Amino acid sequence: ASGEHVPVLVIGTGYGGSVAALRLAQAGVDVHMIEMGMAWDTPGSDGKIFCSTLNPDQRSYWLRTKTKQPLNYFLGFPIDRNISRYTGILDAEEFGGIIVYQGRGVGGGSLVNGGMAVTPKRENFGFVLPTVNPDEMYNTYYPRANAGLGVGLIDSAWFESAACYQYSRVGRKHAGRSGFPWGFVPNVYDWDYMKQEQAGTVTKSALDGEILYGNNNGKKSLQKTYIAQAKATGRVTISPLHRVTSVAPAGGGGYTVSIDQLNTNGDVTNVKTVLADRVFFAAGSVGTSKLLVKLKATGVLPNLNDEIGKGWGDNGNVMCGRANWLWDPTGSLQSTIPCSGIDNWTAGGAFAEVAPLPIGIETFASFYLSITKNPNRAQFSWNAATGKVDLNWQTAWKQPGIDMAKTIFDKINAKEGTIYRTDLFGTYKIWGDHLTYHPLGGAVLDKATDNYGRLVGYPGMYVIDGSLIPGNTSVNPFVTITALAERNIEKIIATDL
Ligand code: FDA
């Protein structure tokens, strides 16, 4: 309620925020979490909480009147459709040179992501988080994060016979024939549940096109792991459809947090202020960066240092498809949950997930989301004329990432005598270079903050999400975001409370 005084306020309910809330609550501290998206705990008129990618409705997108599908073309035709404006689950946030996809709701990105739960190879960790001790991460915090998230591996015997993973087996065959290492990728999906989906004994979810707009069964989102545990302590309160707009030092200590309450049209229905002793920024790389850049530039938090807004990267994301021969079908039934990847990081700077194209028909296509070592970094800045925060990323900055992905797929195409698909992102367009799923950076660890996420100049203010990571994790990022949050919150609880 407005005027309330809380010991800890957490902005956002994604990975960083959920770790902070759980560990603080377990240490006996009351926590209030503020989330701009919906709770996603109530079924719609079709009896389901989430809609599928095969039939997107208003629940799919954050305040849009037309879908903005990452794969926006098929056979060269646009496939986006009209929807009603609603506080839907996936935000396709458009900056000048890139669309940044993000989850909106209690659970953040865990609601919409592919669940791929990958720990970087230890030899690459110095590149991922150069100021963090790898021993403590690999001995303590990565294992803790993997346990807390419920990470597991597919049953490799079942994989060989599952129709829904024919696309992965084709991916393995092509990788192997070109001499690339291929391997299973861990996931938070309940693999036993997926076996039952394939056997036809439970309601289908991964096998019914559910992923980008939420997953009704099987996936262990944060709602089922960290957030469930946090709520069970009795010390954590969550306010969905509330958006933080400002955090300002309060006269008598602590911070005054300004919050807009939203309705499902996205209109502000109420404005509240809360006094918080401590504030954790966990609004995601984009959300946290936007808030901090605005608050510094408008003089609300003038002591924040000049690293705020810097070091932002796209985790080198690029997408592409390959057209297979007619004797290499990838299957009309495809699990939305990817289970494998091709590793050419050391030689070529690319790690490619063998991704599904779950549209219910045989496409004879292999589809990949590559994570590359693209060195380009962008910066957020305050635009006083528009009253918004801009990001200076240019579409052309994807080229190094495309070149790295080509070290894998040019070779596979040459070996197989195949070509790239040109119909998935437009007409005669090979590369999905217009987007990222993995925004990272903007308040980089040991630069914008100290080496544990404390914001320089403001005691009791912390960053604890993907904005701490300097632009690239060499693999999918959420396990690293979770492990870093586990490391930082342990230190903060031990020394600051
Ligand atoms: P996260 O974005 O999760 O949470 C931030 C929360 O803060 C959101 O709920 C947001 O609504 C809220 N918020 C923002 N501003 C606010 C404000 N002002 N007030 C209140 N609340 C606010 N990663 C991976 O490792 N494996 C994978 O398979 C995938 N796949 C994937 C697919 C797709 C489609 C997407 C979009 C993303 C992925 N990812 C992924 C990326 C992964 O989901 C992402 O890196 C993490 O969710 C980031 O975690 P954070 O804690 O940083 O923020």
XYZ file of C-alpha atoms and ligand atoms in Angstrom:
550
model
C 0.000 0.000 0.000
C 1.088 3.576 -0.574
C 3.087 5.095 2.275
C 4.245 1.697 3.512
C 7.746 1.167 4.925
C 9.490 -2.072 3.864
C 12.927 -3.421 4.829
C 13.716 -4.637 1.309
C 12.091 -3.822 -2.008
C 13.033 -5.902 -5.064
C 12.283 -4.476 -8.520
C 11.432 -7.391 -10.829
C 10.732 -11.103 -10.342
C 13.150 -12.754 -12.813
C 16.201 -14.819 -11.877
C 18.145 -12.171 -9.961
C 15.109 -10.903 -8.069
C 13.893 -14.381 -7.128
C 17.281 -15.441 -5.761
C 17.534 -12.232 -3.717
C 14.003 -12.613 -2.328
C 14.446 -16.260 -1.325
C 17.814 -15.873 0.366
C 16.862 -12.661 2.184
C 13.617 -14.239 3.400
C 15.501 -17.308 4.623
C 17.782 -14.918 6.531
C 14.698 -13.537 8.293
C 14.169 -10.375 6.255
C 10.740 -9.334 4.916
C 10.824 -8.674 1.173
C 8.398 -6.871 -1.134
C 8.733 -7.675 -4.857
C 7.363 -5.284 -7.483
C 6.570 -6.745 -10.932
C 5.224 -4.761 -13.905
C 3.761 -7.868 -15.580
C 0.852 -10.053 -14.535
C 0.817 -12.853 -11.957
C 0.063 -15.576 -14.556
C -1.748 -17.758 -12.042
C -5.298 -17.702 -13.425
C -6.632 -19.645 -16.438
C -8.263 -17.766 -19.306
C -11.627 -18.656 -20.877
C -9.981 -21.640 -22.630
C -8.995 -23.113 -19.262
C -5.312 -22.426 -19.850
C -3.071 -19.830 -18.252
C -0.856 -19.415 -21.333
C -1.594 -19.436 -25.078
C 0.451 -21.426 -27.598
C 2.676 -20.224 -30.423
C 0.287 -21.924 -32.861
C -2.617 -19.710 -31.812
C -1.423 -16.472 -30.183
C -4.090 -14.270 -28.568
C -3.974 -11.158 -26.351
C -1.962 -13.066 -23.741
C 1.000 -13.323 -26.123
C 2.428 -9.777 -26.295
C 3.050 -6.889 -23.953
C 0.816 -3.986 -25.074
C 0.745 -4.656 -28.816
C -2.129 -4.814 -31.296
C -0.223 -7.174 -33.595
C 2.066 -10.068 -32.769
C 5.799 -9.503 -33.303
C 6.978 -13.062 -33.839
C 10.742 -13.605 -33.798
C 10.347 -15.814 -36.866
C 8.083 -13.437 -38.662
C 7.885 -15.001 -42.115
C 7.189 -18.408 -43.542
C 7.741 -19.263 -47.196
C 8.452 -15.563 -47.547
C 5.020 -14.481 -46.242
C 4.546 -12.431 -43.070
C 2.738 -14.429 -40.396
C 2.013 -11.835 -37.700
C -1.630 -11.427 -36.725
C -3.809 -8.855 -34.968
C -4.422 -9.233 -31.240
C -6.043 -7.010 -28.634
C -3.843 -4.761 -26.559
C -3.150 -6.419 -23.224
C -0.409 -6.820 -20.634
C 0.709 -10.027 -22.357
C 3.687 -12.152 -21.462
C 6.334 -11.393 -24.118
C 7.705 -7.915 -24.675
C 9.285 -7.256 -28.062
C 10.955 -4.006 -27.035
C 12.151 -2.021 -30.039
C 15.291 0.094 -29.935
C 16.817 1.762 -33.007
C 18.863 -1.213 -34.222
C 17.527 -4.219 -32.319
C 14.394 -5.810 -30.879
C 15.004 -7.121 -27.365
C 12.616 -9.905 -26.330
C 11.845 -10.143 -22.604
C 9.391 -11.919 -20.326
C 6.770 -9.865 -18.468
C 5.152 -11.288 -15.363
C 5.925 -13.003 -12.085
C 8.897 -15.153 -13.068
C 10.355 -12.751 -15.679
C 12.202 -14.461 -18.518
C 11.605 -17.907 -16.991
C 7.993 -17.665 -18.217
C 8.896 -17.409 -21.904
C 12.351 -18.895 -22.361
C 13.468 -22.233 -23.767
C 14.616 -23.469 -20.367
C 18.118 -24.242 -21.625
C 20.186 -24.248 -18.477
C 23.812 -24.140 -19.505
C 26.877 -23.635 -17.334
C 29.716 -22.070 -19.348
C 32.818 -24.181 -19.830
C 35.245 -23.336 -17.070
C 37.957 -22.404 -19.549
C 35.666 -19.639 -20.877
C 34.691 -18.202 -17.486
C 37.453 -15.588 -17.423
C 35.859 -14.100 -20.528
C 32.338 -14.192 -19.018
C 32.976 -12.628 -15.582
C 36.627 -11.550 -15.395
C 36.485 -10.217 -11.809
C 34.828 -13.260 -10.200
C 36.770 -16.146 -8.639
C 36.033 -19.225 -10.789
C 36.719 -21.678 -7.950
C 33.870 -20.336 -5.822
C 31.535 -20.248 -8.826
C 32.224 -23.817 -10.023
C 32.475 -25.330 -6.529
C 29.581 -23.552 -4.853
C 27.372 -21.151 -6.805
C 26.851 -22.924 -10.148
C 25.887 -26.156 -8.316
C 23.586 -24.153 -6.006
C 21.931 -22.426 -8.977
C 21.465 -25.677 -10.904
C 19.873 -27.304 -7.845
C 17.609 -24.323 -7.146
C 16.448 -24.161 -10.769
C 15.760 -27.905 -11.053
C 18.108 -28.459 -13.989
C 18.185 -31.910 -15.579
C 19.391 -33.797 -18.658
C 17.351 -35.672 -21.225
C 17.387 -39.504 -21.041
C 19.749 -40.287 -23.907
C 18.155 -43.686 -24.643
C 14.688 -42.142 -24.907
C 16.095 -39.376 -27.102
C 17.079 -41.926 -29.768
C 13.488 -43.031 -30.300
C 11.437 -39.889 -29.521
C 9.668 -38.604 -32.644
C 9.659 -35.070 -31.203
C 13.485 -34.938 -31.324
C 14.032 -36.074 -34.879
C 15.129 -32.494 -35.597
C 17.892 -32.813 -32.976
C 19.053 -36.151 -34.351
C 19.267 -34.630 -37.834
C 21.231 -31.751 -36.254
C 23.617 -34.268 -34.688
C 24.127 -36.129 -37.938
C 24.941 -32.965 -39.861
C 27.258 -31.637 -37.133
C 29.081 -34.954 -36.926
C 29.600 -35.310 -40.668
C 31.259 -31.880 -40.680
C 33.435 -32.703 -37.675
C 31.755 -30.428 -35.091
C 31.215 -31.548 -31.491
C 27.497 -31.929 -30.725
C 26.133 -32.486 -27.224
C 23.065 -32.524 -25.016
C 22.137 -29.263 -23.315
C 20.554 -29.380 -19.810
C 17.081 -27.917 -19.327
C 14.620 -27.078 -16.547
C 11.811 -28.926 -18.337
C 10.524 -32.009 -16.506
C 11.844 -34.718 -18.824
C 9.576 -37.402 -17.327
C 6.595 -35.221 -18.155
C 7.806 -34.883 -21.731
C 8.122 -38.650 -22.056
C 4.461 -38.889 -21.042
C 3.551 -36.191 -23.578
C 5.228 -38.247 -26.276
C 3.416 -41.369 -25.021
C 0.090 -39.511 -25.128
C -0.776 -40.028 -21.455
C -0.768 -36.395 -20.237
C -1.839 -32.986 -21.563
C 0.695 -31.863 -24.141
C 2.665 -28.686 -23.621
C 6.194 -28.811 -25.127
C 4.663 -31.078 -27.773
C 1.804 -28.658 -28.425
C 3.722 -25.549 -29.471
C 3.896 -23.989 -25.998
C 7.002 -21.948 -25.275
C 7.346 -18.262 -26.223
C 4.034 -17.243 -24.641
C 4.356 -19.479 -21.585
C 4.177 -23.164 -20.860
C 1.162 -24.707 -19.101
C 2.826 -27.958 -17.999
C 6.262 -29.445 -17.643
C 8.511 -26.406 -17.529
C 9.925 -25.499 -14.130
C 9.698 -21.738 -14.383
C 10.734 -19.635 -11.362
C 7.097 -19.709 -10.253
C 7.629 -23.405 -9.474
C 11.137 -23.152 -7.997
C 12.694 -20.082 -6.366
C 9.471 -18.056 -6.140
C 7.449 -20.953 -4.693
C 10.138 -21.458 -2.070
C 10.315 -17.736 -1.353
C 6.534 -17.497 -0.852
C 6.616 -20.533 1.441
C 8.798 -18.609 3.910
C 5.834 -16.315 4.580
C 8.138 -13.307 4.317
C 7.767 -12.455 0.616
C 4.971 -10.349 -0.869
C 4.619 -9.851 -4.645
C 2.750 -6.990 -6.316
C 2.100 -7.781 -10.006
C 0.986 -5.080 -12.472
C 3.080 -2.533 -10.567
C 5.942 -0.719 -12.306
C 8.726 1.134 -10.516
C 9.327 4.571 -12.021
C 11.762 6.149 -9.551
C 14.026 5.418 -6.606
C 15.227 8.485 -4.696
C 17.198 8.917 -1.458
C 14.762 9.632 1.408
C 15.536 12.423 3.884
C 15.800 10.195 6.945
C 17.698 7.362 5.224
C 16.547 4.623 2.885
C 14.882 5.227 -0.458
C 11.539 6.522 -1.669
C 10.290 4.234 -4.435
C 7.628 5.534 -6.830
C 5.360 2.928 -8.355
C 2.641 3.006 -11.042
C -0.160 0.485 -10.702
C -1.339 -0.736 -14.132
C -4.526 -2.291 -15.480
C -4.456 -4.943 -18.213
C -4.689 -2.230 -20.897
C -1.404 -0.855 -19.583
C -3.051 2.315 -18.211
C -1.830 3.761 -14.918
C -4.684 3.455 -12.427
C -2.883 4.485 -9.264
C 0.447 6.039 -8.214
C 2.088 4.874 -4.996
C 5.215 5.622 -2.995
C 6.910 3.217 -0.614
C 9.848 3.805 1.734
C 12.444 1.023 1.507
C 15.575 0.579 3.630
C 17.211 -1.347 0.782
C 16.430 -1.611 -2.919
C 17.507 -4.416 -5.269
C 17.395 -3.622 -8.999
C 16.380 -6.889 -10.673
C 14.378 -5.527 -13.595
C 16.593 -7.330 -16.138
C 19.424 -5.895 -18.227
C 17.126 -3.509 -20.083
C 14.782 -2.672 -17.192
C 17.536 -1.977 -14.652
C 19.674 -0.049 -17.161
C 16.733 2.122 -18.225
C 15.885 3.015 -14.633
C 19.469 3.777 -13.566
C 20.323 5.782 -16.697
C 17.185 7.885 -16.308
C 17.670 8.447 -12.565
C 21.298 9.489 -13.022
C 20.627 11.797 -15.979
C 17.634 13.506 -14.367
C 19.559 14.239 -11.177
C 17.626 11.856 -8.905
C 20.699 9.651 -8.335
C 23.533 11.954 -9.469
C 26.302 10.049 -7.640
C 25.931 6.925 -9.804
C 29.188 6.584 -11.747
C 29.823 6.938 -15.482
C 29.739 3.186 -16.095
C 25.935 3.207 -15.749
C 24.341 2.210 -19.074
C 27.579 0.862 -20.571
C 28.807 -2.576 -21.612
C 25.570 -3.869 -23.102
C 25.710 -6.871 -25.426
C 23.318 -9.216 -27.248
C 25.127 -12.435 -26.205
C 25.983 -12.642 -29.907
C 22.526 -13.998 -30.825
C 21.881 -14.742 -34.499
C 19.375 -17.132 -36.036
C 19.321 -19.041 -39.292
C 17.660 -21.985 -40.988
C 19.012 -24.557 -43.454
C 17.005 -26.338 -46.113
C 17.470 -30.104 -45.934
C 17.064 -32.670 -48.669
C 13.738 -34.505 -48.849
C 15.386 -37.606 -47.348
C 16.303 -35.604 -44.219
C 12.922 -34.614 -42.727
C 13.104 -32.916 -39.301
C 9.634 -34.115 -38.228
C 6.167 -32.609 -38.119
C 6.072 -33.088 -34.327
C 8.839 -31.051 -32.680
C 9.340 -30.474 -28.965
C 9.546 -26.731 -28.299
C 12.256 -27.500 -25.733
C 15.689 -27.658 -27.388
C 17.954 -30.381 -26.001
C 21.201 -30.117 -27.957
C 23.857 -27.809 -29.347
C 26.868 -27.626 -31.646
C 30.048 -26.270 -30.084
C 32.537 -24.368 -32.205
C 33.308 -21.677 -29.612
C 37.048 -22.141 -29.376
C 37.750 -22.428 -33.099
C 35.015 -20.195 -34.518
C 33.407 -18.214 -31.679
C 29.977 -19.845 -32.021
C 27.786 -22.183 -29.953
C 24.623 -23.108 -31.867
C 21.474 -24.548 -30.358
C 19.673 -26.997 -32.557
C 16.299 -25.269 -32.270
C 12.793 -26.439 -33.148
C 10.455 -25.053 -35.805
C 7.329 -26.347 -34.100
C 4.646 -25.400 -36.608
C 2.981 -28.800 -36.873
C 4.010 -29.649 -40.437
C 7.131 -31.072 -42.019
C 9.349 -28.147 -43.040
C 12.498 -29.993 -44.171
C 14.292 -27.194 -42.335
C 16.947 -27.221 -39.641
C 16.798 -24.162 -37.432
C 19.489 -22.765 -35.141
C 19.932 -20.045 -32.543
C 23.641 -19.260 -32.343
C 25.386 -17.621 -29.428
C 28.549 -15.983 -30.753
C 31.534 -14.100 -29.424
C 30.432 -10.857 -31.081
C 32.667 -8.205 -29.429
C 30.383 -5.220 -30.077
C 28.972 -3.422 -27.024
C 26.314 -0.741 -26.883
C 25.342 1.968 -24.428
C 22.033 3.202 -23.015
C 21.550 6.970 -22.809
C 18.849 9.368 -21.683
C 16.993 11.196 -24.443
C 15.616 14.344 -22.832
C 13.610 15.245 -25.956
C 11.568 12.024 -25.940
C 11.802 11.344 -22.212
C 13.015 7.846 -23.011
C 16.187 5.802 -22.754
C 17.835 4.935 -26.091
C 20.240 2.111 -26.925
C 22.832 2.852 -29.631
C 23.139 -0.735 -31.010
C 23.275 -0.845 -34.843
C 21.931 -3.772 -36.875
C 25.255 -3.894 -38.755
C 26.977 -4.701 -35.441
C 25.600 -8.256 -35.790
C 28.002 -8.964 -38.669
C 30.824 -10.423 -36.520
C 28.261 -12.793 -34.983
C 26.983 -13.821 -38.418
C 30.542 -14.493 -39.550
C 31.110 -16.695 -36.492
C 27.883 -18.637 -37.016
C 28.919 -19.162 -40.637
C 32.011 -21.050 -39.433
C 29.525 -23.804 -38.550
C 26.798 -23.574 -41.174
C 28.809 -22.756 -44.299
C 30.787 -25.904 -43.613
C 27.687 -28.036 -42.966
C 26.011 -26.716 -46.116
C 29.124 -27.466 -48.186
C 29.343 -30.992 -46.786
C 25.622 -31.748 -47.171
C 25.183 -29.938 -50.487
C 22.435 -27.822 -48.895
C 21.597 -24.110 -48.714
C 20.365 -21.592 -46.161
C 16.614 -20.938 -45.866
C 15.835 -17.439 -47.119
C 12.118 -17.325 -46.229
C 12.061 -17.226 -42.406
C 12.896 -13.582 -41.665
C 11.640 -11.892 -44.840
C 11.930 -12.476 -48.540
C 15.433 -13.625 -49.483
C 16.815 -12.942 -46.007
C 19.045 -15.573 -44.431
C 20.027 -14.171 -41.042
C 17.809 -13.312 -38.105
C 19.972 -10.355 -37.116
C 17.230 -8.032 -35.891
C 16.801 -9.355 -32.360
C 18.200 -10.776 -29.170
C 16.724 -13.052 -26.497
C 19.747 -12.555 -24.238
C 20.255 -8.892 -23.249
C 23.214 -8.581 -20.865
C 25.016 -5.653 -19.239
C 24.294 -1.975 -18.624
C 25.383 -1.993 -14.961
C 28.485 -4.148 -15.181
C 29.934 -5.856 -12.100
C 32.997 -4.150 -10.639
C 32.413 -1.146 -12.917
C 28.957 0.389 -12.329
C 28.826 -1.529 -9.030
C 31.431 -2.975 -6.716
C 32.412 -6.625 -7.178
C 29.187 -7.777 -5.424
C 26.580 -5.560 -7.102
C 26.539 -2.706 -4.581
C 25.798 0.547 -6.410
C 28.651 2.943 -5.864
C 27.546 6.080 -4.028
C 24.262 4.706 -2.639
C 24.484 2.416 0.403
C 21.664 -0.133 0.450
C 21.134 -0.048 -3.347
C 22.113 -3.146 -5.303
C 21.979 -4.557 -8.830
C 21.371 -8.321 -8.956
C 20.339 -9.337 -12.489
C 21.669 -9.782 -16.038
C 22.770 -6.156 -16.229
C 25.829 -7.107 -14.128
C 27.198 -9.368 -16.879
C 29.374 -7.642 -19.487
C 27.469 -8.598 -22.638
C 28.206 -12.278 -23.206
C 28.122 -15.601 -21.342
C 29.364 -17.912 -24.187
C 26.196 -20.012 -23.682
C 22.561 -19.288 -22.698
C 22.683 -16.885 -19.751
C 20.183 -17.682 -16.996
C 22.261 -20.211 -15.028
C 25.102 -17.673 -14.849
C 22.697 -14.871 -13.831
C 21.305 -17.141 -11.086
C 24.727 -18.311 -9.876
C 26.108 -14.776 -9.744
C 23.023 -13.652 -7.792
C 23.565 -16.543 -5.336
C 27.190 -15.438 -4.867
C 26.389 -11.776 -4.405
C 23.409 -12.174 -2.074
C 25.400 -14.492 0.201
C 28.057 -11.794 0.596
C 25.484 -9.028 1.049
C 23.591 -10.971 3.743
C 26.819 -11.770 5.558
C 28.244 -8.250 5.560
C 25.519 -5.626 4.989
C 22.506 -6.704 7.041
P 14.326 -10.973 -16.208
O 14.121 -10.289 -17.516
O 14.138 -12.435 -16.145
O 13.350 -10.342 -15.119
C 13.151 -8.959 -14.985
C 11.730 -8.712 -14.497
O 11.590 -7.343 -14.102
C 10.659 -8.946 -15.558
O 9.662 -9.792 -15.041
C 10.117 -7.540 -15.859
O 8.751 -7.540 -16.222
C 10.361 -6.827 -14.550
N 10.509 -5.368 -14.679
C 11.241 -4.692 -15.612
N 11.174 -3.369 -15.372
C 10.400 -3.193 -14.273
C 9.965 -2.053 -13.538
N 10.343 -0.804 -13.877
N 9.140 -2.243 -12.477
C 8.752 -3.508 -12.119
N 9.152 -4.623 -12.780
C 9.965 -4.464 -13.843
N 18.179 -17.975 -21.302
C 18.709 -19.206 -21.055
O 19.623 -19.321 -20.243
N 18.205 -20.306 -21.694
C 17.206 -20.224 -22.613
O 16.751 -21.245 -23.160
C 16.673 -18.930 -22.918
N 15.706 -18.753 -23.877
C 15.090 -17.532 -24.038
C 14.023 -17.387 -24.916
C 13.345 -16.171 -25.009
C 12.207 -16.012 -25.969
C 13.742 -15.074 -24.185
C 13.022 -13.753 -24.243
C 14.817 -15.221 -23.325
C 15.508 -16.433 -23.244
N 16.573 -16.588 -22.374
C 17.150 -17.830 -22.185
C 17.119 -15.437 -21.610
C 16.710 -15.415 -20.127
O 15.318 -15.594 -20.002
C 17.152 -14.076 -19.530
O 18.554 -13.987 -19.653
C 16.779 -13.945 -18.054
O 15.383 -14.047 -17.873
C 17.274 -12.632 -17.467
O 17.110 -12.676 -16.067
P 17.067 -11.361 -15.202
O 16.907 -11.768 -13.779
O 18.230 -10.511 -15.565
O 15.774 -10.539 -15.695
